CSV table of C-alpha atoms in Angstrom, one decimal:
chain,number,residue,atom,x,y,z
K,14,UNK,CA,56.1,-74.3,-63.0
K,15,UNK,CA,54.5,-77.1,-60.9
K,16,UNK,CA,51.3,-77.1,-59.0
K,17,UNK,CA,52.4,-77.2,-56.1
K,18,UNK,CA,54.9,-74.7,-56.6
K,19,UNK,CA,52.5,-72.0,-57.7
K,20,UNK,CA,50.1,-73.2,-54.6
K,21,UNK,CA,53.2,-72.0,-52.4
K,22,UNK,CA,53.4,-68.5,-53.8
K,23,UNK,CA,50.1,-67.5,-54.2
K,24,UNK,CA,50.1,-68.4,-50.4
K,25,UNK,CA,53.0,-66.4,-50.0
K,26,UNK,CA,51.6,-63.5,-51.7
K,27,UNK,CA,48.7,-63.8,-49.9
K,28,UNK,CA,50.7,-63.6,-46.5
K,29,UNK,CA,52.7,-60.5,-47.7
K,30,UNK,CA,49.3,-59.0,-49.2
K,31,UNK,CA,47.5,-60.1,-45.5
K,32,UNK,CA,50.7,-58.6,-44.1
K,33,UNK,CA,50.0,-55.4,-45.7
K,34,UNK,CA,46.7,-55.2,-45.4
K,35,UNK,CA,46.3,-56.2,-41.5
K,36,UNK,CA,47.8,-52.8,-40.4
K,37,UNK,CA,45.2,-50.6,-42.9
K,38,UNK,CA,42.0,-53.3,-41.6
K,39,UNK,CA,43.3,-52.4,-38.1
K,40,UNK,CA,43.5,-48.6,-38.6
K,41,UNK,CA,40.1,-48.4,-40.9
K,42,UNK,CA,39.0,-50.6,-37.8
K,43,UNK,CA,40.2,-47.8,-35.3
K,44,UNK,CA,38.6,-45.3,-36.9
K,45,UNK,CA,35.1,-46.9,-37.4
K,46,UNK,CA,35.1,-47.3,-33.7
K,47,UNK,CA,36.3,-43.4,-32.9
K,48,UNK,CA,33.5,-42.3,-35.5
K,49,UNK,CA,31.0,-45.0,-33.6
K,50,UNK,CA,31.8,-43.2,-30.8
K,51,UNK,CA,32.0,-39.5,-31.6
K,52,UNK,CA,28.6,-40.6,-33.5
K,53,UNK,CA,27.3,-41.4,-29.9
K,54,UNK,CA,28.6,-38.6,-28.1
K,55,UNK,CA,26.5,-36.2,-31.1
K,56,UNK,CA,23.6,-38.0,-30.6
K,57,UNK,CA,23.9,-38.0,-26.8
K,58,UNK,CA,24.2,-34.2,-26.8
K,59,UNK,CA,21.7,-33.5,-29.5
K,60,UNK,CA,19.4,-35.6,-27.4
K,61,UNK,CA,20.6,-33.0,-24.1
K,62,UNK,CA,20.1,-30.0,-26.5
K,63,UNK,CA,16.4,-31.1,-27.3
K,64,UNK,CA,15.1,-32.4,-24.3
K,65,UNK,CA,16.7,-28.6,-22.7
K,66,UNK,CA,14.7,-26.6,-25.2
K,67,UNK,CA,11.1,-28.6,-24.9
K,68,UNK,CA,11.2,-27.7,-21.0
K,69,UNK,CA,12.8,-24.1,-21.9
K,70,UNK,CA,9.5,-24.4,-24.1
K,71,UNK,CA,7.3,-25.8,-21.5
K,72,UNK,CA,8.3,-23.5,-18.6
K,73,UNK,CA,8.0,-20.9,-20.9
K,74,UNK,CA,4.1,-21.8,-21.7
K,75,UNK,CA,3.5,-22.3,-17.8
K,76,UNK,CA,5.3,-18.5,-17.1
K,77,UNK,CA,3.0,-17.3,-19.7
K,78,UNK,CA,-0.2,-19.1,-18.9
K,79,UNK,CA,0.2,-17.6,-14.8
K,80,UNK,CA,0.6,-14.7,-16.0
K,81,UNK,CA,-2.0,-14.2,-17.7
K,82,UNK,CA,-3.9,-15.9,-15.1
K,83,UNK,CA,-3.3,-13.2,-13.0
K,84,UNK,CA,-2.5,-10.5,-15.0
K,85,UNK,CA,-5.5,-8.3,-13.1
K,86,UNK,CA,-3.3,-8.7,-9.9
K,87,UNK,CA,-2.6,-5.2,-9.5
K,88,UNK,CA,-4.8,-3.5,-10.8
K,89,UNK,CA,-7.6,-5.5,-8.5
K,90,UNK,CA,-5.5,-4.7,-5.9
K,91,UNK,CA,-5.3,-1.1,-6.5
K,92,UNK,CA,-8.7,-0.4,-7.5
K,93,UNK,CA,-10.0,-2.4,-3.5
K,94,UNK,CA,-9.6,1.1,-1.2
K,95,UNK,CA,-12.0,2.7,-3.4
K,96,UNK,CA,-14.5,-0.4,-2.8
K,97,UNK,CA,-14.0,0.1,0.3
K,98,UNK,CA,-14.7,4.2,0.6
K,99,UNK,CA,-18.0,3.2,-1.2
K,100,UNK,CA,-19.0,0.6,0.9
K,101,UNK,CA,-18.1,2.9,3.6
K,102,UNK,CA,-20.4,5.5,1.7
K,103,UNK,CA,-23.0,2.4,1.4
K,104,UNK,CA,-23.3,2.0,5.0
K,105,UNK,CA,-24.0,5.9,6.2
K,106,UNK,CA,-27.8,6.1,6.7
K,107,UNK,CA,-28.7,8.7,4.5
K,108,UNK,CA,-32.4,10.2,4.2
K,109,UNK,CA,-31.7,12.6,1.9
K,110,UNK,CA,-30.1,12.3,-1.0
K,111,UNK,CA,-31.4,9.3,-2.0
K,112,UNK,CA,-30.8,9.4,-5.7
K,113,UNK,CA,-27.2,9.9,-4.6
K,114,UNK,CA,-27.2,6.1,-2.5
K,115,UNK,CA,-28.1,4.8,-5.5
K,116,UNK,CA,-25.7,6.1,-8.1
K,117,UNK,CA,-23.0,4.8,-5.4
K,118,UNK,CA,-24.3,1.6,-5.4
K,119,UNK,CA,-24.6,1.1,-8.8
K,120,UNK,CA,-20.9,2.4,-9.3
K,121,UNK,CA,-19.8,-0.1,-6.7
K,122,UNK,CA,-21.7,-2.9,-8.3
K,123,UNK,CA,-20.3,-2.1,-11.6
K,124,UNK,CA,-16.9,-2.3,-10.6
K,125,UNK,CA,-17.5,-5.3,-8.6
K,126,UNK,CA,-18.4,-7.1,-11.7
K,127,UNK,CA,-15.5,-5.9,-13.7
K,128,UNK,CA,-13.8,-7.9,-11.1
K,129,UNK,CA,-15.6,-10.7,-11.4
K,130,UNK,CA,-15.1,-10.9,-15.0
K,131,UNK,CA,-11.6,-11.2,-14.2
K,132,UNK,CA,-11.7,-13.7,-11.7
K,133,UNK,CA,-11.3,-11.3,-8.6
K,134,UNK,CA,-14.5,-12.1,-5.7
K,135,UNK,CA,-15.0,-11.2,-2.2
K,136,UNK,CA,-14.1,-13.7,0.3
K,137,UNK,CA,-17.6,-14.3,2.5
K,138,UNK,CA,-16.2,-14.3,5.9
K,139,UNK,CA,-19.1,-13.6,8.3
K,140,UNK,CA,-20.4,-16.3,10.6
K,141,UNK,CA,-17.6,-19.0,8.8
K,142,UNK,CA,-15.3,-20.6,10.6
K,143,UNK,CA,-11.7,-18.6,10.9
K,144,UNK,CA,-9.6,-19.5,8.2
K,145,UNK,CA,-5.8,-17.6,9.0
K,146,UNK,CA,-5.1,-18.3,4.8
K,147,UNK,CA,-8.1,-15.5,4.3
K,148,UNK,CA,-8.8,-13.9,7.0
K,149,UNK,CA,-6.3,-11.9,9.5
K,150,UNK,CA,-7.8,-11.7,12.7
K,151,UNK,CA,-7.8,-8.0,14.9
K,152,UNK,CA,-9.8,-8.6,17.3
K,153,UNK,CA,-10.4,-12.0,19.4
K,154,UNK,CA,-13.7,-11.9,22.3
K,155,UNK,CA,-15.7,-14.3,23.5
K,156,UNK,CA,-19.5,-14.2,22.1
K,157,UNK,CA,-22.4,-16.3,23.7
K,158,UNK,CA,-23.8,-18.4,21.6
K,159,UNK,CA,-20.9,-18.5,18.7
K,160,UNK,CA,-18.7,-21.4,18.5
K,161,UNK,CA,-15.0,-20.8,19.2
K,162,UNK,CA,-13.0,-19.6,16.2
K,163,UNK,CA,-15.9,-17.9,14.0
K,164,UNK,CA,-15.8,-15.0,12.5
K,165,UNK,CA,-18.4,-12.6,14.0
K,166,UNK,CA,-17.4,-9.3,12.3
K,167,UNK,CA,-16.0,-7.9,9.7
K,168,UNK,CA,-13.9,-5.1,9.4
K,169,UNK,CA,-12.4,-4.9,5.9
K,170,UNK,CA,-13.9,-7.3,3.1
K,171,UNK,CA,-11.2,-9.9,1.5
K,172,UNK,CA,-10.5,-10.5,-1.8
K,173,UNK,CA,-9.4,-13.8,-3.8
K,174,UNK,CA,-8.1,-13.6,-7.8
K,175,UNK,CA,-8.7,-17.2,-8.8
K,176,UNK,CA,-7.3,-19.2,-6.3
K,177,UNK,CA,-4.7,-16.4,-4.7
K,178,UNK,CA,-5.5,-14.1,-1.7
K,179,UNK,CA,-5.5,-10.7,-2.9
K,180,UNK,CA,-6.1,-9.4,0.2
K,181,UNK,CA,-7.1,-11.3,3.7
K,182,UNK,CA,-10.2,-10.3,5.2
K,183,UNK,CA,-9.8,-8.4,8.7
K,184,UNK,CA,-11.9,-10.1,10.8
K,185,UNK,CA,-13.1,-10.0,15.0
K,186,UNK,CA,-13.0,-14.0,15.9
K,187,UNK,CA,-15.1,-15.4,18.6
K,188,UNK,CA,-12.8,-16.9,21.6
């Protein structure tokens, strides 16, 4: 055989082997680029999946740290009518029974702090300007000498759990 006819049939052989192969390249192709893409989709929604669960995670941490924040909420709130009866007790002049005064206020000072601890405080309303986001005015008069919009009386004492109103303070305004 010559040279040049074994040049011709290696070329032809090549052509019916580039023949053959061009259809499995193109498939093998095909599927790289549905597997490049399903590849993408995964990560794309793995991505979703954990970004979902670190806020899930992070909302989860803020619902727990408010509520332990103000986890004394209602039991402030239900222990504040009987501060009330003892300041109400406090403010009786009493001659007699002396002794008795005194064991009041010290129970009402001790539950006061106990409060405190938990970051529950009275709101200091008297002689400060009205503020409607503490106090809740009853009564509105005019008052020589007091500037418009002060409070000049209180009637029931105001409480605030960390930065929350437990309870406004019921106040008499000067007009």
């Amino acid at each position: 055989m010559s040279k040049n006819k074994k040049k011709a049939e290696e070329k032809e052989l090549k052509k019916n082997d580039e023949a053959t192969l061009d259809p499995i390249v193109e498939a093998l192709m095909k599927e790289n680029e549905e597997l490049k893409t399903a590849l993408e989709v995964s990560k794309n929604d793995y991505l979703k999946v954990f970004a979902d669960a670190d806020n899930m995670k992070k909302r989860l941490e803020r619902d727990y740290d408010l509520s332990m924040k103000y986890r004394v909420q209602t039991f402030a709130h239900s222990i504040l009518p009987a501060i009330d009866n003892l300041e109400r007790a406090l403010n009786q002049e009493v001659v007699e029974g002396q002794s008795y005064r005194d064991g009041v206020k010290m129970i009402y000072d001790q539950i006061l702090e106990a409060l405190k601890q938990e970051g529950v405080v009275q709101i200091d309303a008297l002689n400060k300007p009205f503020d409607p986001n503490i106090h809740q005015a009853l009564v509105a008069e005019a008052v020589e000498g007091v500037e418009p919009n002060t409070v000049v009386e209180e009637f029931q004492r105001g409480y605030m759990i960390k930065d929350r109103v437990l309870r406004a303070s019921l106040v008499k305004v000067s007009e």
